[in-house]
Amino acid sequence: MSHAYDTFETLCQQNAILRETVSLNSGIQLAAWYNKHDTITVKSNHHTLSLYVEDGYESYQKTPGGWKNGGGPDRFCLMPKESESTWDIRDDLSFVHLYCTDEHLRDVGEKIWDKRPLSLTLDERIFGSDPKITALYRQFLLGCDWQQHANQLTLSTASTLLLTHLLQNYSNVQWKLPVVTGGLSPFVLRNVLAFIEENLGQPLTLVELAAQAALSEYHFARMFRQSTGLAPHQYVMQRRMEKAKALVQHTSTPLTDIALACGFNSASHFSNRFRSVTGMTPSQLRAASA
């Protein structure tokens, strides 16, 4: 389901430079931007969560009392739908936006708490500071190539965690997170692990894995970690690397085919990831095993 996000469209028409963007299967969109010397007014039909990645000290927001700044690396702005804001970007600013709708937030609410909030409002926050938001952005979103199928699981996990955090801390709902104890039953775990093995070449998502266990993404991720000691995206990447290593060492399958069979749609990304895990590139390991 694709969604036209007003803020994204507005920035595309200004001086802002789009560095990267990806639409997740849920319809949530991520965009990495750079801007400088620009004045922008945004009013949107969706929510925007913005994290300043670099610079931003000279970004000003128009307030009734004049232009105010307070930006800098790791500051965040939360702009709920229908809120209008005017910005004057006077010097370098690199930032990442997450765009989502009420529907996305309701879905997350329903999956975690098993109830849909009737009315849902988010608080506006400008130049806020929240270590949790920073950690989710920096650990999950900034260090990974958004175009890689193999990273879709990481990106969708991070976006679900960010929306959960917004619902809990910056909305009128603020429900307490349910406590999840215990792991998956042996039968369910076996099915999920078998499903992962069969689909290592596919861009797996948390939604698909949770569906195998008939659980919400939230409960599934926690119970899976209880059972395996790893988050789903960590486990899947580990299995991809194990499979790749076996194919490199014990078969003559071309390396580009191995990359695809293990969920990587770029040979260089595969080679880099492989080297970070094994200390060698696939071709070096194959030569050493010969």
CSV table of C-alpha atoms in Angstrom, one decimal:
chain,number,residue,atom,x,y,z
A,1,MET,CA,0.0,0.0,0.0
A,2,SER,CA,1.7,3.2,-1.1
A,3,HIS,CA,1.0,6.5,0.5
A,4,ALA,CA,1.9,10.0,-0.7
A,5,TYR,CA,3.4,11.8,2.2
A,6,ASP,CA,3.0,15.6,2.1
A,7,THR,CA,6.2,16.4,3.9
A,8,PHE,CA,8.2,14.2,1.6
A,9,GLU,CA,6.6,15.9,-1.5
A,10,THR,CA,7.2,19.4,0.0
A,11,LEU,CA,10.9,18.7,0.7
A,12,CYS,CA,11.4,17.3,-2.9
A,13,GLN,CA,10.3,20.7,-4.2
A,14,GLN,CA,12.7,22.7,-2.1
A,15,ASN,CA,16.5,22.8,-1.8
A,16,ALA,CA,16.5,19.6,0.3
A,17,ILE,CA,18.7,16.8,-1.2
A,18,LEU,CA,17.2,13.3,-0.8
A,19,ARG,CA,20.0,10.9,0.0
A,20,GLU,CA,18.0,7.7,0.4
A,21,THR,CA,14.5,6.6,0.8
A,22,VAL,CA,12.6,3.3,1.3
A,23,SER,CA,9.0,2.3,1.7
A,24,LEU,CA,8.5,-0.6,4.0
A,25,ASN,CA,5.9,-3.2,3.3
A,26,SER,CA,3.5,-1.6,5.8
A,27,GLY,CA,3.5,1.6,3.9
A,28,ILE,CA,5.7,3.5,6.4
A,29,GLN,CA,8.4,5.5,4.6
A,30,LEU,CA,11.9,6.4,5.7
A,31,ALA,CA,13.9,9.2,4.1
A,32,ALA,CA,17.4,10.6,4.7
A,33,TRP,CA,17.8,14.2,3.8
A,34,TYR,CA,20.4,17.0,3.7
A,35,ASN,CA,19.5,20.7,3.6
A,36,LYS,CA,21.0,24.1,3.9
A,37,HIS,CA,19.9,27.7,3.1
A,38,ASP,CA,16.2,26.9,2.8
A,39,THR,CA,12.9,28.1,4.3
A,40,ILE,CA,10.1,25.6,4.4
A,41,THR,CA,6.5,25.5,5.6
A,42,VAL,CA,5.1,22.0,6.2
A,43,LYS,CA,1.5,21.0,7.0
A,44,SER,CA,0.8,17.4,6.5
A,45,ASN,CA,-1.8,14.6,6.3
A,46,HIS,CA,0.5,12.3,8.3
A,47,HIS,CA,2.9,12.1,11.3
A,48,THR,CA,6.6,12.8,10.9
A,49,LEU,CA,9.3,11.7,13.3
A,50,SER,CA,12.6,13.5,12.5
A,51,LEU,CA,16.0,12.8,13.9
A,52,TYR,CA,18.9,15.2,13.4
A,53,VAL,CA,21.9,13.0,12.4
A,54,GLU,CA,24.6,15.7,11.9
A,55,ASP,CA,24.7,19.5,12.4
A,56,GLY,CA,21.4,21.3,12.6
A,57,TYR,CA,22.6,24.0,15.1
A,58,GLU,CA,21.4,26.7,12.8
A,59,SER,CA,17.9,25.3,12.1
A,60,TYR,CA,15.2,27.6,13.3
A,61,GLN,CA,11.5,27.1,13.9
A,62,LYS,CA,9.1,30.0,13.6
A,63,THR,CA,7.3,30.6,16.9
A,64,PRO,CA,4.9,33.3,18.1
A,65,GLY,CA,7.9,34.8,19.9
A,66,GLY,CA,10.2,34.8,16.8
A,67,TRP,CA,12.7,32.3,15.4
A,68,LYS,CA,14.0,29.7,17.9
A,69,ASN,CA,16.8,27.2,17.5
A,70,GLY,CA,17.8,24.2,19.6
A,71,GLY,CA,18.8,21.6,17.1
A,72,GLY,CA,21.9,19.5,16.9
A,73,PRO,CA,22.9,15.8,16.5
A,74,ASP,CA,20.4,13.4,18.1
A,75,ARG,CA,17.7,16.0,18.6
A,76,PHE,CA,14.3,14.9,17.4
A,77,CYS,CA,11.1,16.6,16.2
A,78,LEU,CA,7.7,15.0,16.3
A,79,MET,CA,5.2,16.7,14.0
A,80,PRO,CA,1.7,15.2,14.3
A,81,LYS,CA,-0.6,15.3,11.3
A,82,GLU,CA,-2.3,18.7,10.7
A,83,SER,CA,0.4,20.6,12.6
A,84,GLU,CA,1.8,23.4,10.6
A,85,SER,CA,5.4,24.5,11.0
A,86,THR,CA,7.8,26.9,9.3
A,87,TRP,CA,11.6,26.3,9.3
A,88,ASP,CA,14.6,28.4,8.4
A,89,ILE,CA,17.6,26.1,7.7
A,90,ARG,CA,20.6,28.5,7.8
A,91,ASP,CA,23.4,26.0,7.7
A,92,ASP,CA,24.1,22.3,7.2
A,93,LEU,CA,21.5,19.8,8.4
A,94,SER,CA,21.4,16.0,7.9
A,95,PHE,CA,18.3,14.4,9.1
A,96,VAL,CA,16.2,11.2,8.8
A,97,HIS,CA,12.4,11.3,8.6
A,98,LEU,CA,10.0,8.5,9.4
A,99,TYR,CA,6.5,9.1,7.9
A,100,CYS,CA,3.5,7.2,9.1
A,101,THR,CA,-0.3,7.5,9.4
A,102,ASP,CA,-2.9,7.2,12.2
A,103,GLU,CA,-3.6,3.8,10.7
A,104,HIS,CA,-0.1,2.6,11.3
A,105,LEU,CA,-0.2,3.7,14.9
A,106,ARG,CA,-3.6,2.0,15.4
A,107,ASP,CA,-2.3,-1.2,13.9
A,108,VAL,CA,0.7,-1.2,16.2
A,109,GLY,CA,-1.6,-0.5,19.2
A,110,GLU,CA,-3.9,-3.3,18.2
A,111,LYS,CA,-1.1,-5.8,17.7
A,112,ILE,CA,0.5,-5.1,21.1
A,113,TRP,CA,-2.4,-4.3,23.3
A,114,ASP,CA,-5.1,-6.1,21.4
A,115,LYS,CA,-7.3,-3.0,21.4
A,116,ARG,CA,-7.6,0.0,19.0
A,117,PRO,CA,-7.4,3.5,20.4
A,118,LEU,CA,-10.6,5.3,19.5
A,119,SER,CA,-9.1,8.7,19.4
A,120,LEU,CA,-5.4,9.0,18.8
A,121,THR,CA,-3.3,12.2,19.1
A,122,LEU,CA,0.4,12.7,19.2
A,123,ASP,CA,2.2,15.5,21.1
A,124,GLU,CA,4.2,17.9,19.0
A,125,ARG,CA,7.9,17.9,20.1
A,126,ILE,CA,10.5,20.2,18.7
A,127,PHE,CA,14.2,19.8,19.4
A,128,GLY,CA,13.5,17.1,21.9
A,129,SER,CA,16.0,14.6,23.3
A,130,ASP,CA,15.2,10.9,23.8
A,131,PRO,CA,17.9,8.3,24.2
A,132,LYS,CA,15.6,5.6,23.1
A,133,ILE,CA,14.7,7.3,19.8
A,134,THR,CA,18.4,8.0,19.2
A,135,ALA,CA,19.4,4.4,19.9
A,136,LEU,CA,16.8,3.0,17.5
A,137,TYR,CA,17.7,5.3,14.7
A,138,ARG,CA,21.5,5.0,15.1
A,139,GLN,CA,21.6,1.2,15.8
A,140,PHE,CA,19.0,0.1,13.2
A,141,LEU,CA,18.5,2.7,10.6
A,142,LEU,CA,21.7,4.6,10.0
A,143,GLY,CA,24.2,1.8,9.8
A,144,CYS,CA,22.4,-0.2,7.2
A,145,ASP,CA,21.8,-0.1,3.5
A,146,TRP,CA,18.1,0.5,3.0
A,147,GLN,CA,17.9,-0.9,-0.5
A,148,GLN,CA,19.1,-4.4,0.6
A,149,HIS,CA,16.4,-7.1,0.8
A,150,ALA,CA,18.4,-8.7,3.6
A,151,ASN,CA,17.9,-5.5,5.7
A,152,GLN,CA,14.1,-5.3,5.4
A,153,LEU,CA,13.6,-7.2,8.6
A,154,THR,CA,15.9,-4.8,10.6
A,155,LEU,CA,14.1,-1.8,9.1
A,156,SER,CA,10.6,-3.1,9.8
A,157,THR,CA,11.6,-4.1,13.3
A,158,ALA,CA,13.0,-0.6,14.0
A,159,SER,CA,9.9,1.2,12.7
A,160,THR,CA,7.6,-1.0,14.8
A,161,LEU,CA,9.7,-0.2,17.9
A,162,LEU,CA,9.7,3.5,17.1
A,163,LEU,CA,5.9,3.6,16.7
A,164,THR,CA,5.5,1.6,19.9
A,165,HIS,CA,7.7,4.1,21.7
A,166,LEU,CA,5.7,7.1,20.3
A,167,LEU,CA,2.4,5.5,21.4
A,168,GLN,CA,3.7,4.9,24.9
A,169,ASN,CA,5.4,8.2,25.5
A,170,TYR,CA,4.1,10.9,23.1
A,171,SER,CA,0.4,10.1,22.6
A,172,ASN,CA,-2.8,10.5,24.5
A,173,VAL,CA,-2.9,6.7,24.9
A,174,GLN,CA,0.2,5.8,26.9
A,175,TRP,CA,-0.7,2.3,27.7
A,176,LYS,CA,1.7,0.2,29.7
A,177,LEU,CA,3.5,-2.4,27.7
A,178,PRO,CA,2.3,-5.9,28.4
A,179,VAL,CA,4.8,-8.2,30.1
A,180,VAL,CA,5.8,-11.1,28.0
A,181,THR,CA,7.3,-14.1,29.8
A,182,GLY,CA,8.3,-17.4,28.4
A,183,GLY,CA,9.3,-18.4,24.9
A,184,LEU,CA,7.5,-20.0,21.9
A,185,SER,CA,6.3,-23.6,22.3
A,186,PRO,CA,8.7,-26.1,20.8
A,187,PHE,CA,6.2,-26.9,18.1
A,188,VAL,CA,5.8,-23.3,17.0
A,189,LEU,CA,9.5,-22.6,17.3
A,190,ARG,CA,10.3,-25.6,15.0
A,191,ASN,CA,7.8,-24.3,12.4
A,192,VAL,CA,9.2,-20.8,12.5
A,193,LEU,CA,12.8,-21.9,12.2
A,194,ALA,CA,11.9,-24.2,9.3
A,195,PHE,CA,10.1,-21.3,7.6
A,196,ILE,CA,13.2,-19.1,8.0
A,197,GLU,CA,15.4,-21.8,6.5
A,198,GLU,CA,13.2,-22.3,3.5
A,199,ASN,CA,13.0,-18.5,2.9
A,200,LEU,CA,16.6,-17.3,3.5
A,201,GLY,CA,16.7,-16.0,-0.1
A,202,GLN,CA,13.6,-13.8,0.5
A,203,PRO,CA,13.4,-10.4,2.1
A,204,LEU,CA,11.8,-11.7,5.3
A,205,THR,CA,9.8,-9.3,7.4
A,206,LEU,CA,8.7,-9.4,11.1
A,207,VAL,CA,5.1,-9.5,10.0
A,208,GLU,CA,5.6,-12.8,8.1
A,209,LEU,CA,7.6,-14.4,10.9
A,210,ALA,CA,5.0,-13.4,13.5
A,211,ALA,CA,2.2,-14.8,11.2
A,212,GLN,CA,3.9,-18.2,11.3
A,213,ALA,CA,3.4,-18.2,15.1
A,214,ALA,CA,0.0,-16.5,14.9
A,215,LEU,CA,1.3,-13.8,17.3
A,216,SER,CA,1.6,-10.0,17.2
A,217,GLU,CA,5.0,-8.7,16.0
A,218,TYR,CA,5.6,-7.4,19.5
A,219,HIS,CA,4.9,-10.7,21.3
A,220,PHE,CA,6.6,-12.7,18.7
A,221,ALA,CA,9.9,-10.8,18.8
A,222,ARG,CA,10.0,-11.1,22.6
A,223,MET,CA,9.1,-14.8,22.8
A,224,PHE,CA,11.5,-15.6,19.9
A,225,ARG,CA,14.3,-13.9,21.8
A,226,GLN,CA,13.4,-15.9,25.0
A,227,SER,CA,13.6,-19.1,22.9
A,228,THR,CA,16.7,-18.5,20.9
A,229,GLY,CA,18.7,-15.8,22.8
A,230,LEU,CA,18.6,-13.6,19.6
A,231,ALA,CA,16.3,-11.0,18.1
A,232,PRO,CA,14.6,-12.3,14.9
A,233,HIS,CA,16.7,-10.1,12.6
A,234,GLN,CA,20.0,-11.3,14.3
A,235,TYR,CA,19.0,-14.9,14.1
A,236,VAL,CA,18.0,-14.6,10.4
A,237,MET,CA,21.3,-12.9,9.5
A,238,GLN,CA,23.3,-15.5,11.4
A,239,ARG,CA,21.5,-18.3,9.4
A,240,ARG,CA,22.1,-16.4,6.2
A,241,MET,CA,25.8,-16.3,7.0
A,242,GLU,CA,26.0,-20.0,8.0
A,243,LYS,CA,24.3,-21.0,4.7
A,244,ALA,CA,26.6,-18.7,2.7
A,245,LYS,CA,29.7,-20.1,4.4
A,246,ALA,CA,28.7,-23.7,3.7
A,247,LEU,CA,27.9,-22.9,0.0
A,248,VAL,CA,31.2,-21.0,-0.4
A,249,GLN,CA,33.3,-23.8,1.2
A,250,HIS,CA,31.6,-27.0,-0.1
A,251,THR,CA,30.1,-26.1,-3.5
A,252,SER,CA,31.2,-24.5,-6.7
A,253,THR,CA,28.1,-22.4,-6.9
A,254,PRO,CA,29.0,-18.9,-8.4
A,255,LEU,CA,29.3,-16.3,-5.6
A,256,THR,CA,26.6,-14.0,-7.1
A,257,ASP,CA,24.2,-16.9,-6.9
A,258,ILE,CA,25.1,-17.6,-3.3
A,259,ALA,CA,24.5,-14.0,-2.5
A,260,LEU,CA,21.0,-14.2,-4.0
A,261,ALA,CA,20.3,-17.5,-2.3
A,262,CYS,CA,21.1,-15.9,1.1
A,263,GLY,CA,18.9,-12.9,0.6
A,264,PHE,CA,21.4,-10.3,-0.7
A,265,ASN,CA,20.5,-8.5,-3.8
A,266,SER,CA,24.0,-7.0,-4.2
A,267,ALA,CA,27.3,-8.9,-4.4
A,268,SER,CA,29.3,-6.2,-2.8
A,269,HIS,CA,27.0,-5.8,0.2
A,270,PHE,CA,27.1,-9.6,0.6
A,271,SER,CA,30.9,-9.6,0.4
A,272,ASN,CA,31.2,-6.9,3.0
A,273,ARG,CA,28.8,-8.5,5.4
A,274,PHE,CA,30.5,-11.9,4.9
A,275,ARG,CA,33.9,-10.4,5.6
A,276,SER,CA,32.7,-8.7,8.8
A,277,VAL,CA,31.5,-12.1,10.1
A,278,THR,CA,34.3,-14.5,8.8
A,279,GLY,CA,37.3,-12.2,8.5
A,280,MET,CA,37.5,-13.1,4.8
A,281,THR,CA,35.7,-12.2,1.6
A,282,PRO,CA,33.7,-15.2,0.0
A,283,SER,CA,36.4,-15.5,-2.7
A,284,GLN,CA,39.2,-15.6,-0.2
A,285,LEU,CA,37.4,-18.3,1.9
A,286,ARG,CA,36.7,-20.3,-1.2
A,287,ALA,CA,40.4,-20.1,-2.3
A,288,ALA,CA,41.5,-21.1,1.3
A,289,SER,CA,39.1,-24.1,1.3
A,290,ALA,CA,40.1,-25.4,-2.1
